[in-house]
Coordinates of C-alpha atoms in Angstrom, one line a residue:
M1 CA 0.0 0.0 0.0
E2 CA 2.7 2.4 1.0
Q3 CA 4.8 1.4 -2.1
E4 CA 1.8 2.2 -4.4
R5 CA 1.4 5.6 -2.8
E6 CA 5.0 6.4 -3.4
Q7 CA 4.8 5.3 -7.0
L8 CA 1.7 7.5 -7.5
L9 CA 3.5 10.4 -5.9
E10 CA 6.5 9.9 -8.2
R11 CA 4.3 9.7 -11.3
L12 CA 2.5 12.9 -10.2
Q13 CA 5.9 14.7 -9.7
A14 CA 7.1 13.5 -13.1
A15 CA 3.9 14.8 -14.7
F16 CA 4.2 18.1 -12.8
H17 CA 7.9 18.4 -13.9
Y18 CA 6.9 17.8 -17.5
T19 CA 4.2 20.4 -17.4
V20 CA 6.5 23.0 -15.8
A21 CA 9.1 22.2 -18.5
C22 CA 6.5 22.8 -21.2
L23 CA 5.5 26.1 -19.6
C24 CA 9.1 27.2 -19.4
E25 CA 9.6 26.3 -23.0
E26 CA 6.6 28.5 -24.0
V27 CA 8.0 31.4 -21.9
A28 CA 11.4 30.9 -23.3
E29 CA 10.1 31.2 -26.9
D30 CA 8.0 34.2 -26.0
K31 CA 10.7 36.1 -24.1
E32 CA 13.6 34.8 -26.2
I33 CA 15.5 33.4 -23.2
Q34 CA 16.5 29.9 -22.2
F35 CA 16.0 27.9 -19.0
S36 CA 18.6 25.5 -17.8
K37 CA 17.6 22.0 -16.8
Q38 CA 18.5 22.8 -13.2
A39 CA 16.3 25.9 -13.2
I40 CA 13.4 23.9 -14.6
A41 CA 13.9 21.3 -11.9
A42 CA 14.1 23.9 -9.2
I43 CA 10.9 25.7 -10.4
S44 CA 9.2 22.3 -10.6
E45 CA 10.2 21.2 -7.1
I46 CA 9.3 24.6 -5.5
T47 CA 5.9 24.7 -7.2
F48 CA 5.1 21.1 -6.3
R49 CA 5.9 21.8 -2.7
Q50 CA 3.8 24.9 -2.7
C51 CA 0.9 23.0 -4.2
E52 CA 1.2 20.5 -1.3
I53 CA 1.0 23.3 1.1
F54 CA -2.0 24.8 -0.7
A55 CA -3.8 21.4 -0.5
K56 CA -3.1 21.1 3.2
D57 CA -4.3 24.6 3.8
L58 CA -7.5 24.0 1.8
E59 CA -8.1 20.9 3.8
M60 CA -7.7 22.7 7.1
F61 CA -10.0 25.6 6.0
A62 CA -12.7 23.1 5.2
R63 CA -12.1 21.2 8.4
H64 CA -12.2 24.4 10.5
A65 CA -15.6 25.1 9.0
K66 CA -16.7 21.6 10.0
R67 CA -17.0 20.5 6.4
S68 CA -15.4 17.5 4.6
T69 CA -15.6 19.2 1.2
I70 CA -13.4 22.0 0.0
N71 CA -15.5 24.7 -1.6
L72 CA -15.0 28.0 -3.5
E73 CA -14.8 30.1 -0.3
D74 CA -11.9 28.0 0.9
V75 CA -10.1 28.7 -2.4
K76 CA -10.8 32.4 -2.2
L77 CA -9.4 32.4 1.4
L78 CA -6.3 30.7 0.1
A79 CA -5.9 33.3 -2.6
R80 CA -6.6 36.3 -0.3
R81 CA -3.0 37.5 -0.3
S82 CA -2.9 37.9 -4.1
N83 CA -5.4 40.6 -5.1
S84 CA -5.1 39.7 -8.8
L85 CA -5.5 36.0 -8.2
L86 CA -8.5 36.6 -6.0
R87 CA -10.1 38.9 -8.6
Y88 CA -9.5 36.2 -11.3
I89 CA -11.0 33.4 -9.2
T90 CA -14.0 35.6 -8.3
Q91 CA -14.6 36.5 -11.9
K92 CA -14.3 32.9 -13.1
S93 CA -16.7 31.7 -10.4
E94 CA -19.2 34.3 -11.4
E95 CA -18.9 33.3 -15.0
L96 CA -19.4 29.6 -14.1
T97 CA -22.5 30.5 -11.9
L98 CA -24.1 32.4 -14.8
N99 CA -23.3 29.6 -17.2
N100 CA -24.8 27.0 -14.9
L101 CA -27.9 29.1 -14.5
E102 CA -28.2 29.4 -18.3
Q103 CA -27.8 25.6 -18.7
K104 CA -30.5 25.0 -16.0
G105 CA -32.8 27.4 -17.8
K106 CA -32.3 25.6 -21.1
R107 CA -32.9 22.2 -19.5
K108 CA -36.1 23.4 -17.8
Q109 CA -37.3 24.9 -21.1
K110 CA -36.6 21.7 -23.0
S111 CA -38.3 19.5 -20.4
G112 CA -41.3 21.8 -20.3
T113 CA -41.8 21.8 -24.0
A114 CA -41.1 18.1 -24.3
K115 CA -43.9 17.4 -21.8
G116 CA -46.3 19.4 -23.9
K117 CA -46.1 22.5 -21.7
R118 CA -46.0 25.9 -23.4
T119 CA -43.2 28.2 -22.8
S120 CA -43.9 31.7 -21.5
E121 CA -43.6 33.1 -25.0
E122 CA -46.1 30.7 -26.4
Q123 CA -48.5 31.4 -23.6
M124 CA -48.4 35.1 -24.4
D125 CA -48.8 34.8 -28.2
P126 CA -52.4 34.6 -29.2
L127 CA -51.5 33.7 -32.8
A128 CA -49.8 30.5 -31.6
L129 CA -53.0 29.6 -29.8
E130 CA -55.1 30.5 -32.9
S131 CA -53.0 28.3 -35.2
E132 CA -53.2 25.4 -32.7
D133 CA -57.0 25.8 -32.5
S134 CA -57.4 25.9 -36.3
N135 CA -55.5 22.6 -36.5
L136 CA -58.1 20.9 -34.3
V137 CA -61.0 21.8 -36.7

């Protein structure tokens, strides 16, 4: 069990290192600079350790609130020291909320019309009622 955990951690670190290397490559092309392998390894290691700290902090925030699930408020609390990151997270969460509300509205509208219910527009349109009545004759 412990050996499996260590193998998973090593695989995660390797994937993390690969991603950091790809990001460094993008930055290097954009800024016309180069990163040494040692620099990439150091950035990868520091970032991985910081992510571990973030994960533990998020867990503690949720536990302090007597919850077993980490939520958006925990993430905002974690990002509180970086105004730009906090603004970005807040903006994205608002976008997701609006998108979710739109999706729910579309699903409700589809289920309402699928069951033979009229949408609010159809209920207000007398021509729609007239055409339906003429089909019955």
